Short mmCIF file of C-alpha atoms and ligand atoms in Angstrom, two decimals:
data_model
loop_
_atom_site.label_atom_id
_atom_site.label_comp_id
_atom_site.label_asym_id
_atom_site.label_seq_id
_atom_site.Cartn_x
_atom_site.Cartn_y
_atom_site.Cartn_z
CA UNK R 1 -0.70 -4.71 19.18
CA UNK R 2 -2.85 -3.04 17.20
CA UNK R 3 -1.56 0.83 17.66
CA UNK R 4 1.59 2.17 17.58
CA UNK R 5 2.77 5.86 16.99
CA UNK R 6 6.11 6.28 15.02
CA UNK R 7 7.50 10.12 15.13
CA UNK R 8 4.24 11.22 15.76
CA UNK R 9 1.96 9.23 13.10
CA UNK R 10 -0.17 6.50 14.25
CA UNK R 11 0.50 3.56 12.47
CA UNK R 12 -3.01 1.19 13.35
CA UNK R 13 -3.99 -2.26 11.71
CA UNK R 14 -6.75 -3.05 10.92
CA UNK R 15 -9.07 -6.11 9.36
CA UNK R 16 -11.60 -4.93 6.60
CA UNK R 17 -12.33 -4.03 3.01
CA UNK R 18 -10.43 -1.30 2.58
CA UNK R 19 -12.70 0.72 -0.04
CA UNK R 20 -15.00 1.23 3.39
CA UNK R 21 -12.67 2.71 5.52
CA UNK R 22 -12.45 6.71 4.78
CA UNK R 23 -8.87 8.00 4.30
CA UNK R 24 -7.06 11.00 2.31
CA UNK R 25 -5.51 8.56 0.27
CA UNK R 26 -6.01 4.99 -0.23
CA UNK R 27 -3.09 2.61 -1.95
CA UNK R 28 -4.05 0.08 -4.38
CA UNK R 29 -2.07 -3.12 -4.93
CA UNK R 30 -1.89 -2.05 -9.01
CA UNK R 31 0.26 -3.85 -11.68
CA UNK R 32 2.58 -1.98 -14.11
CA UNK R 33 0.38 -1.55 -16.69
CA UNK R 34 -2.13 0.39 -14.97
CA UNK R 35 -5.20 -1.75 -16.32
CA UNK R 36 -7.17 -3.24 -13.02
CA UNK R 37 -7.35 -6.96 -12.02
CA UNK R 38 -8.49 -8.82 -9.65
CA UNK R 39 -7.66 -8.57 -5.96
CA UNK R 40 -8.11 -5.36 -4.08
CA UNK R 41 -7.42 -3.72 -7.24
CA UNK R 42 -10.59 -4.80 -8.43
CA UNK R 43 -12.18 -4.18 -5.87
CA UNK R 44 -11.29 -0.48 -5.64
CA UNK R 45 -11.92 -0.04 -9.26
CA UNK R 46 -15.23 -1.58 -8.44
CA UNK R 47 -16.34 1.09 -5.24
CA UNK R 48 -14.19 3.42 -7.03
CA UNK R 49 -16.46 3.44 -10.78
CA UNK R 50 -15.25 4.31 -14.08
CA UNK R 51 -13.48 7.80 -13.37
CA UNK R 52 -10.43 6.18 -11.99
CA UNK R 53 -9.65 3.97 -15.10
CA UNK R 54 -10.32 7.24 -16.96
CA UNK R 55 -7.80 9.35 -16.01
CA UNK R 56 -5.03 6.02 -15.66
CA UNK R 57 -5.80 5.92 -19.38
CA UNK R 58 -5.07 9.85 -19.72
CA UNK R 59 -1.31 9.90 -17.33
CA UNK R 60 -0.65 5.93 -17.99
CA UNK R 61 3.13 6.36 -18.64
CA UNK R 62 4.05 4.95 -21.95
CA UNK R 63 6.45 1.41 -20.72
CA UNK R 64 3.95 1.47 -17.49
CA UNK R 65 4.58 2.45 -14.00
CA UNK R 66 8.03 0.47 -12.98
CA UNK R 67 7.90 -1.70 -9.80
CA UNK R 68 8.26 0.13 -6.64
CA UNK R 69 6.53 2.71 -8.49
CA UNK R 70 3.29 4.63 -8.06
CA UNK R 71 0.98 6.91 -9.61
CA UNK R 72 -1.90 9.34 -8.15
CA UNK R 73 -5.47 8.77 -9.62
CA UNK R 74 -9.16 10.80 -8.24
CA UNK R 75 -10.71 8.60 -5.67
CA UNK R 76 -13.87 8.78 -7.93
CA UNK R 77 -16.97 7.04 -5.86
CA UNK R 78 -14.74 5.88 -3.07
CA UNK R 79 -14.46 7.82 0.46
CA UNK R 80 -11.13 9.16 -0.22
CA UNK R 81 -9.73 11.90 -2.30
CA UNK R 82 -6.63 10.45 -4.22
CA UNK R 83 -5.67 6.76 -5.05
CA UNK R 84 -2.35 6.01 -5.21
CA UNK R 85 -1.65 2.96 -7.68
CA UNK R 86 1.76 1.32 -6.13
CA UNK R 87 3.27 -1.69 -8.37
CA UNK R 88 4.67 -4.36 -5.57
CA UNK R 89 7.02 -7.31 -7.28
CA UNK R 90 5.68 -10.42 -7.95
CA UNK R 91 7.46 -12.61 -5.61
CA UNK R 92 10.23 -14.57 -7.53
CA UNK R 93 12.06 -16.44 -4.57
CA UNK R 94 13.82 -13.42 -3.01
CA UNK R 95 17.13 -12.67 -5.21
CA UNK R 96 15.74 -9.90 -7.35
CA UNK R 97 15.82 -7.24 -5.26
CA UNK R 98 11.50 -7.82 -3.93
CA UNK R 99 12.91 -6.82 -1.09
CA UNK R 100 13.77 -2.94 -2.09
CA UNK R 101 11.13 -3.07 -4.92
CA UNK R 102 8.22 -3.35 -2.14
CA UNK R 103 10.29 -1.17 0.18
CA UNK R 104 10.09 1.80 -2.69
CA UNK R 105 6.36 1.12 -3.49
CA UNK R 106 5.37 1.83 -0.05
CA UNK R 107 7.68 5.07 -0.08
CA UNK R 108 7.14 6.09 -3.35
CA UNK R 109 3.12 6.34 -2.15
CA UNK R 110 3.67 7.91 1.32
CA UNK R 111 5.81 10.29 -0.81
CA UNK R 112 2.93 11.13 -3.43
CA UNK R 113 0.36 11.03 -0.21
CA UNK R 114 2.33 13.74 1.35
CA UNK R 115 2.80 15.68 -2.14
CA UNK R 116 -0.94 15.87 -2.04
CA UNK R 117 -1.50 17.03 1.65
CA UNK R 118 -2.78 13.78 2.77
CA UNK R 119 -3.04 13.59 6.52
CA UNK R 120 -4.28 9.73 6.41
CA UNK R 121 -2.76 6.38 4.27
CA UNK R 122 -4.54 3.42 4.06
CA UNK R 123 -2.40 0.28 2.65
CA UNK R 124 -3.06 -3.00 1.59
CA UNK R 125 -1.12 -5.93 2.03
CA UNK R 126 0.86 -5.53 -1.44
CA UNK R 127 2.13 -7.97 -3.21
CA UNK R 128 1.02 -11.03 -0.77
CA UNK R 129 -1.88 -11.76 -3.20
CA UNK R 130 -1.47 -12.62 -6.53
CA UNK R 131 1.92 -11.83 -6.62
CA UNK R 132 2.92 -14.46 -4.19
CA UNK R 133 5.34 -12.56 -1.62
CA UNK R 134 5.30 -14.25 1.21
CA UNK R 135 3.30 -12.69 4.05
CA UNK R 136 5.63 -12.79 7.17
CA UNK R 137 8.69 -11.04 4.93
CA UNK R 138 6.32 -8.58 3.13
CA UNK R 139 5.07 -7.26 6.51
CA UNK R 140 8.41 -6.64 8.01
CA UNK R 141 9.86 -4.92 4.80
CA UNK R 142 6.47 -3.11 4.85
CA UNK R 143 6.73 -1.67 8.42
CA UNK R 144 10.55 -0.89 8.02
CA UNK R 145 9.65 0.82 5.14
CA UNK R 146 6.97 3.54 6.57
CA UNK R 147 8.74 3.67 9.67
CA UNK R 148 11.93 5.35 7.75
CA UNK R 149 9.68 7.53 5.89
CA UNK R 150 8.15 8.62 8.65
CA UNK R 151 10.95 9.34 10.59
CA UNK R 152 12.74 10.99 7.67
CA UNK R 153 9.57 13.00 7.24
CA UNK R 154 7.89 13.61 10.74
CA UNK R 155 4.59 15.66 11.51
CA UNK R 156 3.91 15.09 7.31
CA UNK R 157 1.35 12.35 8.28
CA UNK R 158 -1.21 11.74 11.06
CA UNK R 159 -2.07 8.38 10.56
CA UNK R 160 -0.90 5.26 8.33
CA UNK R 161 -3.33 2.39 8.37
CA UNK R 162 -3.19 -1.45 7.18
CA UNK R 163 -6.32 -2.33 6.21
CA UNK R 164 -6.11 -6.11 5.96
CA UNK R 165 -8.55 -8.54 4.45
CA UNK R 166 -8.07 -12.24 6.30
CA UNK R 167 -6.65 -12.64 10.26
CA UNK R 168 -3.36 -14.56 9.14
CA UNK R 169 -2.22 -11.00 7.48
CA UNK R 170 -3.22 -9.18 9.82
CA UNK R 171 -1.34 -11.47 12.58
CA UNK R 172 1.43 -10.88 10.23
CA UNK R 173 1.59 -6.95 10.21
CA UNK R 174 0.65 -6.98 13.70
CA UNK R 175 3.98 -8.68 14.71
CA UNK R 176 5.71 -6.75 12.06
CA UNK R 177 4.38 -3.66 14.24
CA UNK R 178 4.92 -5.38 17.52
CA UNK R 179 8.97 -5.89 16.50
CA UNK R 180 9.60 -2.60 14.89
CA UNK R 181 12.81 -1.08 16.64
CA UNK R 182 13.77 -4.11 18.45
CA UNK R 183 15.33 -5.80 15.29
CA UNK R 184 12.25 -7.69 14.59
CA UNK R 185 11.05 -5.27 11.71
CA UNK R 186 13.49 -6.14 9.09
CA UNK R 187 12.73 -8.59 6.02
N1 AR6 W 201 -9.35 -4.72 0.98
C1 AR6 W 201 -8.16 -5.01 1.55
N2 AR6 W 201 -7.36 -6.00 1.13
C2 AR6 W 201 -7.79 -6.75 0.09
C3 AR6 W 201 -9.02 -6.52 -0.56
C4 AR6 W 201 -9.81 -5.45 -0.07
N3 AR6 W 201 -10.99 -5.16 -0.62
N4 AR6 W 201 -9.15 -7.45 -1.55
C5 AR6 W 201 -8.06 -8.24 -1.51
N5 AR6 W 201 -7.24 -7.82 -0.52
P1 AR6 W 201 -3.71 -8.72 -4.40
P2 AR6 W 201 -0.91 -8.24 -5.23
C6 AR6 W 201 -5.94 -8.36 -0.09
O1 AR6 W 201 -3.75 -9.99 -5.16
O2 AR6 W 201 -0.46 -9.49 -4.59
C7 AR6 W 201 -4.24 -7.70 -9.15
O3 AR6 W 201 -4.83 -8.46 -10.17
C8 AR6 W 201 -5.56 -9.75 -0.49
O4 AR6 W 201 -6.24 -10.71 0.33
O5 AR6 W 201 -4.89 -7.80 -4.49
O6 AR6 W 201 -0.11 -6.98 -5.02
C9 AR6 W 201 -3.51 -6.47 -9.68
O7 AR6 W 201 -4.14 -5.95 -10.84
C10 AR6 W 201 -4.06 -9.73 -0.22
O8 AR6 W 201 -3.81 -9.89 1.18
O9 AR6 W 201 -2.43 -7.80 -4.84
C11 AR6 W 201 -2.14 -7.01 -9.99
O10 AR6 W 201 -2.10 -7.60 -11.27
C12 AR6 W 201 -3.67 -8.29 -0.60
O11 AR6 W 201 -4.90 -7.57 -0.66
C13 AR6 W 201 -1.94 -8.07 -8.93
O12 AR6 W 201 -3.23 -8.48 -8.53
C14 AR6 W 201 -2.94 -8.16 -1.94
O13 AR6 W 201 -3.46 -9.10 -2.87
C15 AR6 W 201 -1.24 -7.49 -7.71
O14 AR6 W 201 -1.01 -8.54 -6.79
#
């Protein structure tokens, strides 16, 4: 399945780069200290150019942005109009609360998306790169977790998309979609 519509906001996956795909705002896969890396957070840095890292060096919060965190940025070159920088755990074997931490990071950004009048959300997978988490969980916590915003927040958002770079994540969110109200959307 690659469409579904939860309280009236299409959630669609998707394979790609996500710097190509035009959105309102587009979520980056950022660590806590707000500095770029490697991943899809270098690559949006990359489409992006230098006036993202700019202004992350003018609102960078002192101790960084927290896990489950995230914080709004221009889009600069890329064909959106905010970037939301969301910290995801690094995966540590399950017992330190990953679970709630990648739950938040997707809220925390819908939350800032709406703040800005965003009608569209793109999302990587977060944290199921360098940070290890494994892909099957993170895509049911991730789906749980914009389903409940969305139905806690309904006609906010029109669309939520998962742009996803290989076809074993994207098999993953699609079955995360697929089970979503039946039980099969939890972690
Ligand atoms: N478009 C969509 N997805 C992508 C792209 C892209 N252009 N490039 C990679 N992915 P990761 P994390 C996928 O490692 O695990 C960085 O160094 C990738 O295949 O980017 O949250 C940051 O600075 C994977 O499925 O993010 C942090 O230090 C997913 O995006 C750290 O990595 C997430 O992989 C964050 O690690």
């Amino acid at each position: 399945m690659m469409e579904r519509a939860v309280a009236g906001t299409k959630i669609r996956m998707m394979k790609g780069d996500i710097t190509r795909i035009p959105v309102d705002v587009m979520v980056n896969a950022a660590n806590s200290d707000l500095v770029g890396g490697g991943g899809v957070d270098g690559a949006i840095h990359r489409a992006g150019g230098p006036a993202i890292m700019l202004e992350l060096n003018r609102i960078r919060p002192k101790n960084g942005c927290p896990t489950g965190g995230a914080v709004v940025t221009t889009a600069g070159d890329l064909p959106a109009k905010f970037v939301v920088h969301a910290v995801g755990p690094v995966w540590r074997g399950g017992r330190f609360q990953e679970d709630l931490d990648l739950a938040s990071a997707y809220a925390t950004s819908l939350d800032l998306a709406c703040a800005r009048g965003a009608r569209t959300v793109s999302f990587p997978s977060i944290s199921t790169g360098a940070y290890g988490y494994p892909v099957h969980k993170a895509a049911g916590v991730a789906l749980s977790a914009v389903a409940g915003f969305l139905e806690s927040r309904p006609g906010c958002l029109a669309g939520v998309f998962f742009v996803l770079f290989d076809e074993d994540t994207l098999k993953a969110y699609q079955k995360a979609l697929a089970g979503l109200g039946s039980g099969g959307g939890s972690p």
